[in-house]
Tab-separated table of C-alpha atoms in Angstrom:
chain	number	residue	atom	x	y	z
A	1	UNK	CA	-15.326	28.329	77.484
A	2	UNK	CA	-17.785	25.956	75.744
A	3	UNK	CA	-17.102	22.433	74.282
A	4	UNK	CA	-17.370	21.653	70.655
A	5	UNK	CA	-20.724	19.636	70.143
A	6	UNK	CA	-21.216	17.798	66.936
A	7	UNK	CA	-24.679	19.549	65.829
A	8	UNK	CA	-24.893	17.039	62.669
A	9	UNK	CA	-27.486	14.855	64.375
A	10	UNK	CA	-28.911	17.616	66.980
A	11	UNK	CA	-30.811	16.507	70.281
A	12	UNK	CA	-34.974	16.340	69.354
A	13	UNK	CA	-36.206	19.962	70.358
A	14	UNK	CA	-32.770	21.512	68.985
A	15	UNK	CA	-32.704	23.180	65.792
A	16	UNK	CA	-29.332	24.912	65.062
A	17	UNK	CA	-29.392	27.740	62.595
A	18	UNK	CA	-26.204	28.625	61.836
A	19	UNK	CA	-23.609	31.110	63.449
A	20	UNK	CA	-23.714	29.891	66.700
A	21	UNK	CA	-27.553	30.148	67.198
A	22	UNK	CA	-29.958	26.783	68.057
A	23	UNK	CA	-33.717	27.460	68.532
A	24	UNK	CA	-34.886	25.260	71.470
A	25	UNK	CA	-38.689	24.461	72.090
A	26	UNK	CA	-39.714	24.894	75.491
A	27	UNK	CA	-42.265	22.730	75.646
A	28	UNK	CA	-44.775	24.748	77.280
A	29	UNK	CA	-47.366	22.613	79.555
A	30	UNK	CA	-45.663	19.731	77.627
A	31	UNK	CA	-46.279	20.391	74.558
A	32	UNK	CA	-43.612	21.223	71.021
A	33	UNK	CA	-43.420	23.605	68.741
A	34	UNK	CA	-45.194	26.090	71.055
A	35	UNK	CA	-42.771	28.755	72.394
A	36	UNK	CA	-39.154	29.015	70.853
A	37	UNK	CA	-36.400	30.147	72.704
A	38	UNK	CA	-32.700	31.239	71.596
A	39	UNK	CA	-29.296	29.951	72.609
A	40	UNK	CA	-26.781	32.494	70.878
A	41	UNK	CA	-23.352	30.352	71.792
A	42	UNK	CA	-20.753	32.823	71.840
A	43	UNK	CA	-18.340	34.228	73.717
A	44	UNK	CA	-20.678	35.760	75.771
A	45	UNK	CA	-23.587	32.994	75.519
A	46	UNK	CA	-26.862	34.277	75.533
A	47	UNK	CA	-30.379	32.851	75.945
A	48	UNK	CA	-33.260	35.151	73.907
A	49	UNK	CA	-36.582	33.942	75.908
A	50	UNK	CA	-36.892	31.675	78.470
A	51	UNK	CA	-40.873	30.019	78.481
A	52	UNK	CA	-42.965	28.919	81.666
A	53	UNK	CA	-41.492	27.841	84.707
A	54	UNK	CA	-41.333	24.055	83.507
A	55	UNK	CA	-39.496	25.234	80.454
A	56	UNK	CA	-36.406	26.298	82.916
A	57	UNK	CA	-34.929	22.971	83.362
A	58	UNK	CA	-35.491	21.969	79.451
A	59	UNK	CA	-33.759	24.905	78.747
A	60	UNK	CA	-30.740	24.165	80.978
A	61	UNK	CA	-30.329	20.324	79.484
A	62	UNK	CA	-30.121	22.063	76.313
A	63	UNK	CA	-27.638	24.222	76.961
A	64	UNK	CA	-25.516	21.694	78.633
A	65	UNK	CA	-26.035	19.298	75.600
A	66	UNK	CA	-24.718	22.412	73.280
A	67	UNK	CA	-21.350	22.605	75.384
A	68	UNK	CA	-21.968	24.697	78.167
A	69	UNK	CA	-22.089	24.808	81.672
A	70	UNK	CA	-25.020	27.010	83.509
A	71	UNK	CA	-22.606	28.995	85.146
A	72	UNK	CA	-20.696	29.956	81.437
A	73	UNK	CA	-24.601	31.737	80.619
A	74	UNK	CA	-23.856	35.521	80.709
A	75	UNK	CA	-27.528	36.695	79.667
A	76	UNK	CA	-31.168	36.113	79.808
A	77	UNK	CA	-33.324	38.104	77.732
A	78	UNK	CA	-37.056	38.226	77.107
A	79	UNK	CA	-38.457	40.332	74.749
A	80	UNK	CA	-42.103	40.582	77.132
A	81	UNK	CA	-42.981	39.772	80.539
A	82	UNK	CA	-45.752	37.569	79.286
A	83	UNK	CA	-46.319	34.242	81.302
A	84	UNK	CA	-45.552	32.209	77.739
A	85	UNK	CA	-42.230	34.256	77.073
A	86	UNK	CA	-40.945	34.953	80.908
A	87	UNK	CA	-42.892	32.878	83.295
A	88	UNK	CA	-39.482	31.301	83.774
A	89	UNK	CA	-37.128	34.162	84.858
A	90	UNK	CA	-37.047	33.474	87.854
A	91	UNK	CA	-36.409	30.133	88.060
A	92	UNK	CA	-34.095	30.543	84.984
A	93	UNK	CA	-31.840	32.864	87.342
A	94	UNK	CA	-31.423	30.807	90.175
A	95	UNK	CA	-30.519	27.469	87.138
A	96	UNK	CA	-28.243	30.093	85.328
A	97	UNK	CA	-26.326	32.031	88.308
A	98	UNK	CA	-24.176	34.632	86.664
A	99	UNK	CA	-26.301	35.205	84.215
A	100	UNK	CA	-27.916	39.154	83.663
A	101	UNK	CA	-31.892	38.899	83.362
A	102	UNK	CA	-32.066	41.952	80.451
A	103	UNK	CA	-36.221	43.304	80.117
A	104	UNK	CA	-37.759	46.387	78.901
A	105	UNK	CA	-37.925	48.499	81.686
A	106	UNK	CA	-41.678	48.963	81.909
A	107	UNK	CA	-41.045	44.600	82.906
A	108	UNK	CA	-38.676	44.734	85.131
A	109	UNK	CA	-40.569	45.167	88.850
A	110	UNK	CA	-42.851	42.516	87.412
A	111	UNK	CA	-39.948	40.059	86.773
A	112	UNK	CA	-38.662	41.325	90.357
A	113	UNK	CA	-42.220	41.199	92.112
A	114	UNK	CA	-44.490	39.274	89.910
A	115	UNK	CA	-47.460	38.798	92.626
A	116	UNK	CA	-49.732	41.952	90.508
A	117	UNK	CA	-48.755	40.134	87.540
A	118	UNK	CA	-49.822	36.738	88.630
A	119	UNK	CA	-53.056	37.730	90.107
A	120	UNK	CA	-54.052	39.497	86.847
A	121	UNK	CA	-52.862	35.967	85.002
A	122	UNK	CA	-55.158	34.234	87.572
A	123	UNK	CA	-58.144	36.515	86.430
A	124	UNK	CA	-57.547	35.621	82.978
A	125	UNK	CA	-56.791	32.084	82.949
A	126	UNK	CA	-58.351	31.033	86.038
A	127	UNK	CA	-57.882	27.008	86.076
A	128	UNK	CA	-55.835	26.850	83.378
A	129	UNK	CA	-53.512	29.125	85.116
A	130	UNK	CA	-51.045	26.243	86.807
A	131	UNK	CA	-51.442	23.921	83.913
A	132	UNK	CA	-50.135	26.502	81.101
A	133	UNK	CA	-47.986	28.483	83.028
A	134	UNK	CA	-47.083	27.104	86.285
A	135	UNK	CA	-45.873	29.987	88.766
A	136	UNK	CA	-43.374	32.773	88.346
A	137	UNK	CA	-41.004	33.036	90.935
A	138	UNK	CA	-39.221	36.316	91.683
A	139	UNK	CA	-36.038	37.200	90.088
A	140	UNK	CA	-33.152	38.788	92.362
A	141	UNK	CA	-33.371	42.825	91.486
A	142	UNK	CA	-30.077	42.981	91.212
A	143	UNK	CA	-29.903	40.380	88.931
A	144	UNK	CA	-32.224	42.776	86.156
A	145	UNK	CA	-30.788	45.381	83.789
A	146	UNK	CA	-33.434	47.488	82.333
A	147	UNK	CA	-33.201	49.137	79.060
A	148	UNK	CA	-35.385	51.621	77.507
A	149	UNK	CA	-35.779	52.941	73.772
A	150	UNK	CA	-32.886	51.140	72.716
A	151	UNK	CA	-30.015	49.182	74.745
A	152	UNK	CA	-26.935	46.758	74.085
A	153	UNK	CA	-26.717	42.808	75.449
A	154	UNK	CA	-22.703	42.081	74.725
A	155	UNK	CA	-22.486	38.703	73.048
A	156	UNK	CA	-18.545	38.527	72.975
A	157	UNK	CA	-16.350	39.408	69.835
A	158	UNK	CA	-17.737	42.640	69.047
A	159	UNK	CA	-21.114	40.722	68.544
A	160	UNK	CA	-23.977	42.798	70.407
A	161	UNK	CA	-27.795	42.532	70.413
A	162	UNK	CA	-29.575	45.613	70.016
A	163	UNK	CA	-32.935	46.434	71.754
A	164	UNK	CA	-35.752	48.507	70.370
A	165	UNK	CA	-38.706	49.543	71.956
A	166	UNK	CA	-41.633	47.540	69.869
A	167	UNK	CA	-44.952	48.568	71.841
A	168	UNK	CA	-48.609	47.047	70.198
A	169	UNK	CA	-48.853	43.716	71.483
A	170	UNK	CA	-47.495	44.478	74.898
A	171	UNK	CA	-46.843	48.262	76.654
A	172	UNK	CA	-43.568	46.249	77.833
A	173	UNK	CA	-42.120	44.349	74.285
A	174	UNK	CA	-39.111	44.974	72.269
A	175	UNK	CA	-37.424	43.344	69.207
A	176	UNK	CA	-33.667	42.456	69.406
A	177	UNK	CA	-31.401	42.611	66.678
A	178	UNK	CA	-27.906	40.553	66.405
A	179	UNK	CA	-25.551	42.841	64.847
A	180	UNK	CA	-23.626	39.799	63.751
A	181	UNK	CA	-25.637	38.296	61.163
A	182	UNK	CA	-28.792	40.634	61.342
A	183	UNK	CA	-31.402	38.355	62.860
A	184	UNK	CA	-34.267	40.242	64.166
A	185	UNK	CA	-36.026	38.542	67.445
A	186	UNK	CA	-39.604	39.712	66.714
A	187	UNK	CA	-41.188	38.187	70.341
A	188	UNK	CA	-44.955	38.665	69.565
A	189	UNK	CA	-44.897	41.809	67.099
A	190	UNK	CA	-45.515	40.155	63.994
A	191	UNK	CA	-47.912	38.012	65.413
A	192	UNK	CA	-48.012	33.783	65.900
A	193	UNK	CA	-46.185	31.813	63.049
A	194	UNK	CA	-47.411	28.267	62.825
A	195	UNK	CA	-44.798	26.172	60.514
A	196	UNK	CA	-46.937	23.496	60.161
A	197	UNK	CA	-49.406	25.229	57.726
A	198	UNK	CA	-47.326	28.009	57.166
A	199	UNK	CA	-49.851	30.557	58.430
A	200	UNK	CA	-49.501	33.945	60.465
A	201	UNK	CA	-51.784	35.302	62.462
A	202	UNK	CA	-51.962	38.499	64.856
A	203	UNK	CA	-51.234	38.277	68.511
A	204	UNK	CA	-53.599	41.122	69.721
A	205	UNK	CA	-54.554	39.973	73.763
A	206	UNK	CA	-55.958	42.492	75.970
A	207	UNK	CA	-55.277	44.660	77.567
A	208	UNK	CA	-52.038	46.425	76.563
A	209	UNK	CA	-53.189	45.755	72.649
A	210	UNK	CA	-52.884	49.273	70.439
A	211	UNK	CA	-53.125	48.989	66.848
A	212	UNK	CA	-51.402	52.556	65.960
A	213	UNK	CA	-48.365	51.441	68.154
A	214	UNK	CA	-48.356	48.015	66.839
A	215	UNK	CA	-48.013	49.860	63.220
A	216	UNK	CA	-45.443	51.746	64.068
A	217	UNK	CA	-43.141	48.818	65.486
A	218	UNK	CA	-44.157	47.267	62.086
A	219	UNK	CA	-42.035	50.287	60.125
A	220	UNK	CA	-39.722	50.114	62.637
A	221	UNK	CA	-38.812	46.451	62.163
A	222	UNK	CA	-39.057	47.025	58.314
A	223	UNK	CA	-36.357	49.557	58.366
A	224	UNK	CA	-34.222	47.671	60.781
A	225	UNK	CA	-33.708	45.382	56.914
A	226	UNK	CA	-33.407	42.245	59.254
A	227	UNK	CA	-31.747	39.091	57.388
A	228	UNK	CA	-33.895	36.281	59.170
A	229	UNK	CA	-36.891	37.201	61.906
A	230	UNK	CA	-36.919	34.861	64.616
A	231	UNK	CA	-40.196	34.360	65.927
A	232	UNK	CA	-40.621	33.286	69.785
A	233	UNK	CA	-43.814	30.973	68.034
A	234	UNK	CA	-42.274	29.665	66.254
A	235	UNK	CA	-38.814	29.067	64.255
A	236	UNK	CA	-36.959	31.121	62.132
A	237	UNK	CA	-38.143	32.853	58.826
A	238	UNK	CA	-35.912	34.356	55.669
A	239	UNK	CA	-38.554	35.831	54.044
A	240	UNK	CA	-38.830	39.070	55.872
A	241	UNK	CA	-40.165	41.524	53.721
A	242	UNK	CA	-43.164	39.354	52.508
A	243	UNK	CA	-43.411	38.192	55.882
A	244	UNK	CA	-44.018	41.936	56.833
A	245	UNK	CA	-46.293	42.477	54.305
A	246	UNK	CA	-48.095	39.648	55.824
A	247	UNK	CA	-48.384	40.084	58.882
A	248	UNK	CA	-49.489	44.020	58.858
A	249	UNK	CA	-52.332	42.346	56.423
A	250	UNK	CA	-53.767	39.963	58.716
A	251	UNK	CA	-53.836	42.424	61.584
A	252	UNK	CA	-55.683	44.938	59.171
A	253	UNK	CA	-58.107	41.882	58.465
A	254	UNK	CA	-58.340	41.160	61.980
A	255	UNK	CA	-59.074	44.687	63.439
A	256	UNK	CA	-61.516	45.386	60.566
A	257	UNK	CA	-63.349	42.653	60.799
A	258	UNK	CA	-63.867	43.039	64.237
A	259	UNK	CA	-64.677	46.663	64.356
A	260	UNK	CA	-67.416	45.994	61.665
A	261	UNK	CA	-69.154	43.785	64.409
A	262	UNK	CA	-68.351	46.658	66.733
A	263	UNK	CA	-69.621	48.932	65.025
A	264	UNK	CA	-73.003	47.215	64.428
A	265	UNK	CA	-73.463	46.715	68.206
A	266	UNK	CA	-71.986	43.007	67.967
A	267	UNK	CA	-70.695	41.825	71.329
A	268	UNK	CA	-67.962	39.539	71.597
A	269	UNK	CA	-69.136	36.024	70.507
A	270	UNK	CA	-70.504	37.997	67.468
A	271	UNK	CA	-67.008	39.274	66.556
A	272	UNK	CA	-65.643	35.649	67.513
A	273	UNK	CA	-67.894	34.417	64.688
A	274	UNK	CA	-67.218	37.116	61.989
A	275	UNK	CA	-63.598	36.350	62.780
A	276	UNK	CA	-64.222	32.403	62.449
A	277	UNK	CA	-66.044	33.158	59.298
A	278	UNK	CA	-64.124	35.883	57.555
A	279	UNK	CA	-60.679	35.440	58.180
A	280	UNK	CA	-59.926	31.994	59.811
A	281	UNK	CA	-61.636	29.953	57.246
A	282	UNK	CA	-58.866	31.077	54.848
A	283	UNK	CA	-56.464	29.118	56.697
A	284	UNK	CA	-54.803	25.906	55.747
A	285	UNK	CA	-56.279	23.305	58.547
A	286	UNK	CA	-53.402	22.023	60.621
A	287	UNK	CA	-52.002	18.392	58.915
A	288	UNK	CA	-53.034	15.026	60.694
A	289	UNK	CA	-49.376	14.836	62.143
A	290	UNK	CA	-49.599	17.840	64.585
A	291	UNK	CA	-49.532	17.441	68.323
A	292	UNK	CA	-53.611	17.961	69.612
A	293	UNK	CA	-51.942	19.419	72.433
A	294	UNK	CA	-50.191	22.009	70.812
A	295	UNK	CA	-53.240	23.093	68.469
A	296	UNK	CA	-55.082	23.438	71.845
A	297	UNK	CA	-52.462	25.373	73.190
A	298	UNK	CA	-51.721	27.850	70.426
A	299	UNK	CA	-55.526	28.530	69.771
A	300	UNK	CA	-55.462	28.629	73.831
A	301	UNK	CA	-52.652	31.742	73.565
A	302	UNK	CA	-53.414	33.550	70.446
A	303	UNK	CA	-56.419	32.305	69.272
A	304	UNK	CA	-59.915	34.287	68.123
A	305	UNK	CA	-61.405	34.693	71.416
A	306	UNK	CA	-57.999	36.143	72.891
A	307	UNK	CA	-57.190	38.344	69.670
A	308	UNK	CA	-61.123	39.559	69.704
A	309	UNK	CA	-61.136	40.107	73.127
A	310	UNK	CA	-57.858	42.085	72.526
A	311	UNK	CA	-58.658	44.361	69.759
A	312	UNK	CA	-62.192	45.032	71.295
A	313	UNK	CA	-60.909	46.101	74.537
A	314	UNK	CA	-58.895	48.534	71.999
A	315	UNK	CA	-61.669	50.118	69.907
A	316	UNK	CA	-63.653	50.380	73.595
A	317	UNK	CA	-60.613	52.848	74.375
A	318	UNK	CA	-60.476	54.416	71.818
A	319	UNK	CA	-63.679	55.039	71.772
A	320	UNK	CA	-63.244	56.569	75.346
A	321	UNK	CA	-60.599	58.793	74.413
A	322	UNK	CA	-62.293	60.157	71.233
A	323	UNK	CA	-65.451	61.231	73.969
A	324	UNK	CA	-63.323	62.610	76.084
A	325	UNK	CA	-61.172	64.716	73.622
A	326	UNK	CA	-64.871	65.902	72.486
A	327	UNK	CA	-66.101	66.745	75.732
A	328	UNK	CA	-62.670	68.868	76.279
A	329	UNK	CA	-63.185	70.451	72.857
A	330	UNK	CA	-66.134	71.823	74.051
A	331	UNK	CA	-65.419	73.075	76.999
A	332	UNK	CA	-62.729	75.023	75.755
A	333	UNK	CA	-65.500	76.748	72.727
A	334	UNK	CA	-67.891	77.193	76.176
């Protein structure tokens, strides 16, 4: 099936991580150490995010320079439909052609059909759109398996990954687990990891962002006891539980901080500040070495404007719901 590959002196952009597994950065708009995708090499190989459009082809030279030919790809999974994790499907199919595009169900037309999702990208982005993301072509319907709650990906071997519903960051995300060495693929649950400073930070974007659910996929993934979390930004941590910890502590700090501006009548650049102020000055700055394109990029995706926006957009909702669950309670004393 695939050819040994002498992995002593890997290809730049290739990290392997033992048992079969190499992280690959997708470069997104050009830039490293942005978005991380997955090769799992076994008998089944399998490719755990997939990047932007332009990340397609720099995903299929690594795989070739790892031993295999596109056709020998049996799966493509993303863990979210979002532009930075699955902007690629499509294209990724047609490189990859018996490969099985796997999403969470509540993805899947989008990945099939993406204009809805593109034009709400273009609303976002605007500009920026092309040069982050590129376009996202349409995958072959077919070509999709949808799971739900939980489903299986066959790596070969009696190797599986295991898919878990993981709403919070996205009404459409779920964490995969290897049942072969317990590696838990965390997509955007636990938030951004930057390994240049060593710092984690929530990934809260509107509109889908719900702090309850994202709580509950944070016990979840805690009593999954994952061996290594593999973070699509970026690279692979063994410290899970403190990494846990951290990262339902910084998206307490984040939420609170913003709902105190909130709840003082601050609008958003007011929250943007307190957040600047109270939370991202405890940050290590990034070194001198790191790419000025990537920084960009990173504070670009998950940044305090899109996290504020995110969480605001939240407390707004929840602010609607708690009126309307008031106005019903008293209707029903009328």
């Amino acid at each position: 099936m695939h050819k040994d590959v002498d992995v002593s002196e890997p290809p730049e952009g290739i990290v392997p991580l033992g048992d079969e597994i190499y992280a690959i950065d997708t470069m997104l708009a050009g830039y490293p150490g942005v978005v991380s995708a997955y090769l799992i090499r076994t008998e089944r190989p399998c490719i755990v995010e997939v990047g932007t459009a332009a990340s397609a082809t720099v995903l299929r030279d690594a795989v070739v320079r790892l031993g295999l030919a596109p056709e020998d790809l049996a799966t493509i999974v993303v863990t979210h439909i979002h532009l930075d994790h699955a902007g690629g499907t499509g294209d990724m199919a047609a490189l990859f052609p018996n490969a099985e595009i796997v999403v969470h169900e509540r993805g899947a037309r989008h990945l099939a059909d993406p204009s809805r999702l593109m034009a709400s990208a273009a609303m976002v982005w605007g500009d920026r759109l092309e040069t982050l993301f590129g376009h996202m072509s349409p995958t072959e319907a077919t070509r999709i398996r949808a799971v739900s709650e939980t489903g299986e990906i066959d790596l070969g071997g009696g190797r599986r990954l295991v898919s878990h519903y993981a709403p919070g960051h996205a009404k459409h995300h779920m964490g995969l687990v290897d049942t072969g060495t317990g590696d838990l693929y965390v997509g955007d649950a636990l938030g951004v990891y930057n390994p240049l400073t060593g710092d984690l930070r929530p990934a809260t974007p509107p509109p889908d962002f719900d702090m309850d659910a994202c709580l509950r996929t944070l016990r979840l993934f805690g009593d999954i006891g994952a061996q290594r979390l593999m973070f699509s930004h970026f690279g692979a941590l063994t410290e899970v539980e403190a990494t846990m910890d951290r990262a339902e502590r910084e998206l307490r700090l984040w939420v609170e901080t913003v709902r105190d501006s909130h709840d003082t009548g601050g609008d958003l650049d007011h929250a943007i500040a307190m957040v600047r102020d109270k939370v991202i000055s405890r940050y290590r700055p990034n070194p001198p070495e790191a790419s000025p394109g990537t920084v960009a990029v990173l504070d670009t995706l998950s940044g305090p404007e899109a996290n504020v926006s995110g969480i605001l957009h939240w407390l707004d909702r929840l602010a609607e719901e708690q009126e309307q669950a008031r106005k019903k309670a008293e209707e029903e004393r009328a």
